[in-house]
Every structure is written in structure tokens, then in C-alpha cells.
């Protein structure tokens, strides 16, 4: 099990948290996603660390911006 932490910009409410959680959870191998709205921190638990491209695509699909890896 691997835990990676990402930062997402633009989230302002519970809907944003839900959208990011749903999209990042759909990445193959991801078993858990925790989003901290205040800090923009997204913690991802997975069998192997997801690629930055996969996380960026999922965050983009949710309508937000991945700012750090």
C-alpha cells in the first residue's frame, strides 16, 4: 500500500470535495481518497503510486487544477 499526497487548487465546498474524490477514486489501483478542503490536500491510498498524469487528468475532469505532486 502506498500513500501519496497531492495539492488541488480551486476547491471551495463539499461539492468540490465530492467531485475530486469521485474522479481520483476511479484511477485504477486507488483504494482510498481523502480530501482536505481547507488546505486543498488530497491523500491517495493505492496499491502503487498513481502517475502524476493520471491524477492530473482525474482532477482536471473534476474541474480543478493539480498544482503540486
PDB file of C-alpha atoms in Angstrom:
ATOM      1  CA  UNK A   1       0.000   0.000   0.000  1.00  0.00           C
ATOM      2  CA  UNK A   2       1.289   3.413  -0.993  1.00  0.00           C
ATOM      3  CA  UNK A   3       0.119   6.809   0.207  1.00  0.00           C
ATOM      4  CA  UNK A   4       0.696   9.864  -1.958  1.00  0.00           C
ATOM      5  CA  UNK A   5      -0.292  13.454  -1.247  1.00  0.00           C
ATOM      6  CA  UNK A   6      -1.295  15.961  -3.909  1.00  0.00           C
ATOM      7  CA  UNK A   7      -2.470  19.556  -3.820  1.00  0.00           C
ATOM      8  CA  UNK A   8      -5.534  20.709  -5.726  1.00  0.00           C
ATOM      9  CA  UNK A   9      -6.416  24.341  -6.364  1.00  0.00           C
ATOM     10  CA  UNK A  10      -9.904  25.761  -6.713  1.00  0.00           C
ATOM     11  CA  UNK A  11     -11.994  23.655  -4.324  1.00  0.00           C
ATOM     12  CA  UNK A  12     -14.411  25.755  -2.259  1.00  0.00           C
ATOM     13  CA  UNK A  13     -17.147  23.470  -0.939  1.00  0.00           C
ATOM     14  CA  UNK A  14     -18.340  19.958  -0.230  1.00  0.00           C
ATOM     15  CA  UNK A  15     -19.401  19.507  -3.845  1.00  0.00           C
ATOM     16  CA  UNK A  16     -15.800  20.130  -4.918  1.00  0.00           C
ATOM     17  CA  UNK A  17     -14.547  17.560  -2.416  1.00  0.00           C
ATOM     18  CA  UNK A  18     -17.060  15.016  -3.708  1.00  0.00           C
ATOM     19  CA  UNK A  19     -16.156  15.635  -7.363  1.00  0.00           C
ATOM     20  CA  UNK A  20     -12.411  15.268  -6.764  1.00  0.00           C
ATOM     21  CA  UNK A  21     -12.903  12.204  -4.558  1.00  0.00           C
ATOM     22  CA  UNK A  22     -15.071  10.522  -7.185  1.00  0.00           C
ATOM     23  CA  UNK A  23     -12.712  11.180 -10.099  1.00  0.00           C
ATOM     24  CA  UNK A  24      -9.491  10.274  -8.266  1.00  0.00           C
ATOM     25  CA  UNK A  25     -11.134   7.131  -6.835  1.00  0.00           C
ATOM     26  CA  UNK A  26     -11.758   5.964 -10.405  1.00  0.00           C
ATOM     27  CA  UNK A  27      -7.999   5.713 -11.126  1.00  0.00           C
ATOM     28  CA  UNK A  28      -7.119   2.000 -11.368  1.00  0.00           C
ATOM     29  CA  UNK A  29      -5.470   0.718  -8.181  1.00  0.00           C
ATOM     30  CA  UNK A  30      -6.718   3.533  -5.951  1.00  0.00           C
ATOM     31  CA  UNK A  31      -8.309   2.180  -2.776  1.00  0.00           C
ATOM     32  CA  UNK A  32      -8.888   5.360  -0.813  1.00  0.00           C
ATOM     33  CA  UNK A  33      -9.056   9.127  -1.249  1.00  0.00           C
ATOM     34  CA  UNK A  34      -9.197  11.751   1.472  1.00  0.00           C
ATOM     35  CA  UNK A  35      -9.647  15.426   0.596  1.00  0.00           C
ATOM     36  CA  UNK A  36      -8.926  18.290   2.991  1.00  0.00           C
ATOM     37  CA  UNK A  37     -10.928  21.217   1.663  1.00  0.00           C
ATOM     38  CA  UNK A  38      -9.152  23.899   3.689  1.00  0.00           C
ATOM     39  CA  UNK A  39      -5.624  23.003   2.594  1.00  0.00           C
ATOM     40  CA  UNK A  40      -6.500  21.515  -0.809  1.00  0.00           C
ATOM     41  CA  UNK A  41      -4.572  18.413   0.162  1.00  0.00           C
ATOM     42  CA  UNK A  42      -5.655  15.156  -1.467  1.00  0.00           C
ATOM     43  CA  UNK A  43      -4.308  11.971   0.100  1.00  0.00           C
ATOM     44  CA  UNK A  44      -4.467   8.893  -2.114  1.00  0.00           C
ATOM     45  CA  UNK A  45      -4.020   5.298  -0.967  1.00  0.00           C
ATOM     46  CA  UNK A  46      -3.275   2.803  -3.704  1.00  0.00           C
ATOM     47  CA  UNK A  47      -1.512  -0.452  -4.488  1.00  0.00           C
ATOM     48  CA  UNK A  48       1.150   1.507  -6.404  1.00  0.00           C
ATOM     49  CA  UNK A  49       1.649   5.259  -6.587  1.00  0.00           C
ATOM     50  CA  UNK A  50      -0.570   6.656  -9.351  1.00  0.00           C
ATOM     51  CA  UNK A  51       1.183   8.631 -12.064  1.00  0.00           C
ATOM     52  CA  UNK A  52       1.025  12.407 -11.922  1.00  0.00           C
ATOM     53  CA  UNK A  53      -0.602  12.337 -15.365  1.00  0.00           C
ATOM     54  CA  UNK A  54      -3.408  10.072 -14.095  1.00  0.00           C
ATOM     55  CA  UNK A  55      -4.051  12.244 -11.038  1.00  0.00           C
ATOM     56  CA  UNK A  56      -3.864  15.432 -13.110  1.00  0.00           C
ATOM     57  CA  UNK A  57      -6.366  14.033 -15.637  1.00  0.00           C
ATOM     58  CA  UNK A  58      -8.770  12.997 -12.859  1.00  0.00           C
ATOM     59  CA  UNK A  59      -8.524  16.394 -11.130  1.00  0.00           C
ATOM     60  CA  UNK A  60      -8.985  18.173 -14.480  1.00  0.00           C
ATOM     61  CA  UNK A  61     -12.054  16.028 -15.188  1.00  0.00           C
ATOM     62  CA  UNK A  62     -13.499  17.138 -11.848  1.00  0.00           C
ATOM     63  CA  UNK A  63     -12.933  20.754 -12.912  1.00  0.00           C
ATOM     64  CA  UNK A  64      -9.966  21.685 -10.729  1.00  0.00           C
ATOM     65  CA  UNK A  65      -6.213  22.117 -11.041  1.00  0.00           C
ATOM     66  CA  UNK A  66      -3.441  19.901  -9.699  1.00  0.00           C
ATOM     67  CA  UNK A  67      -0.754  22.307  -8.518  1.00  0.00           C
ATOM     68  CA  UNK A  68       1.876  20.061  -6.934  1.00  0.00           C
ATOM     69  CA  UNK A  69       2.817  16.425  -6.763  1.00  0.00           C
TER      70      UNK A  69
END
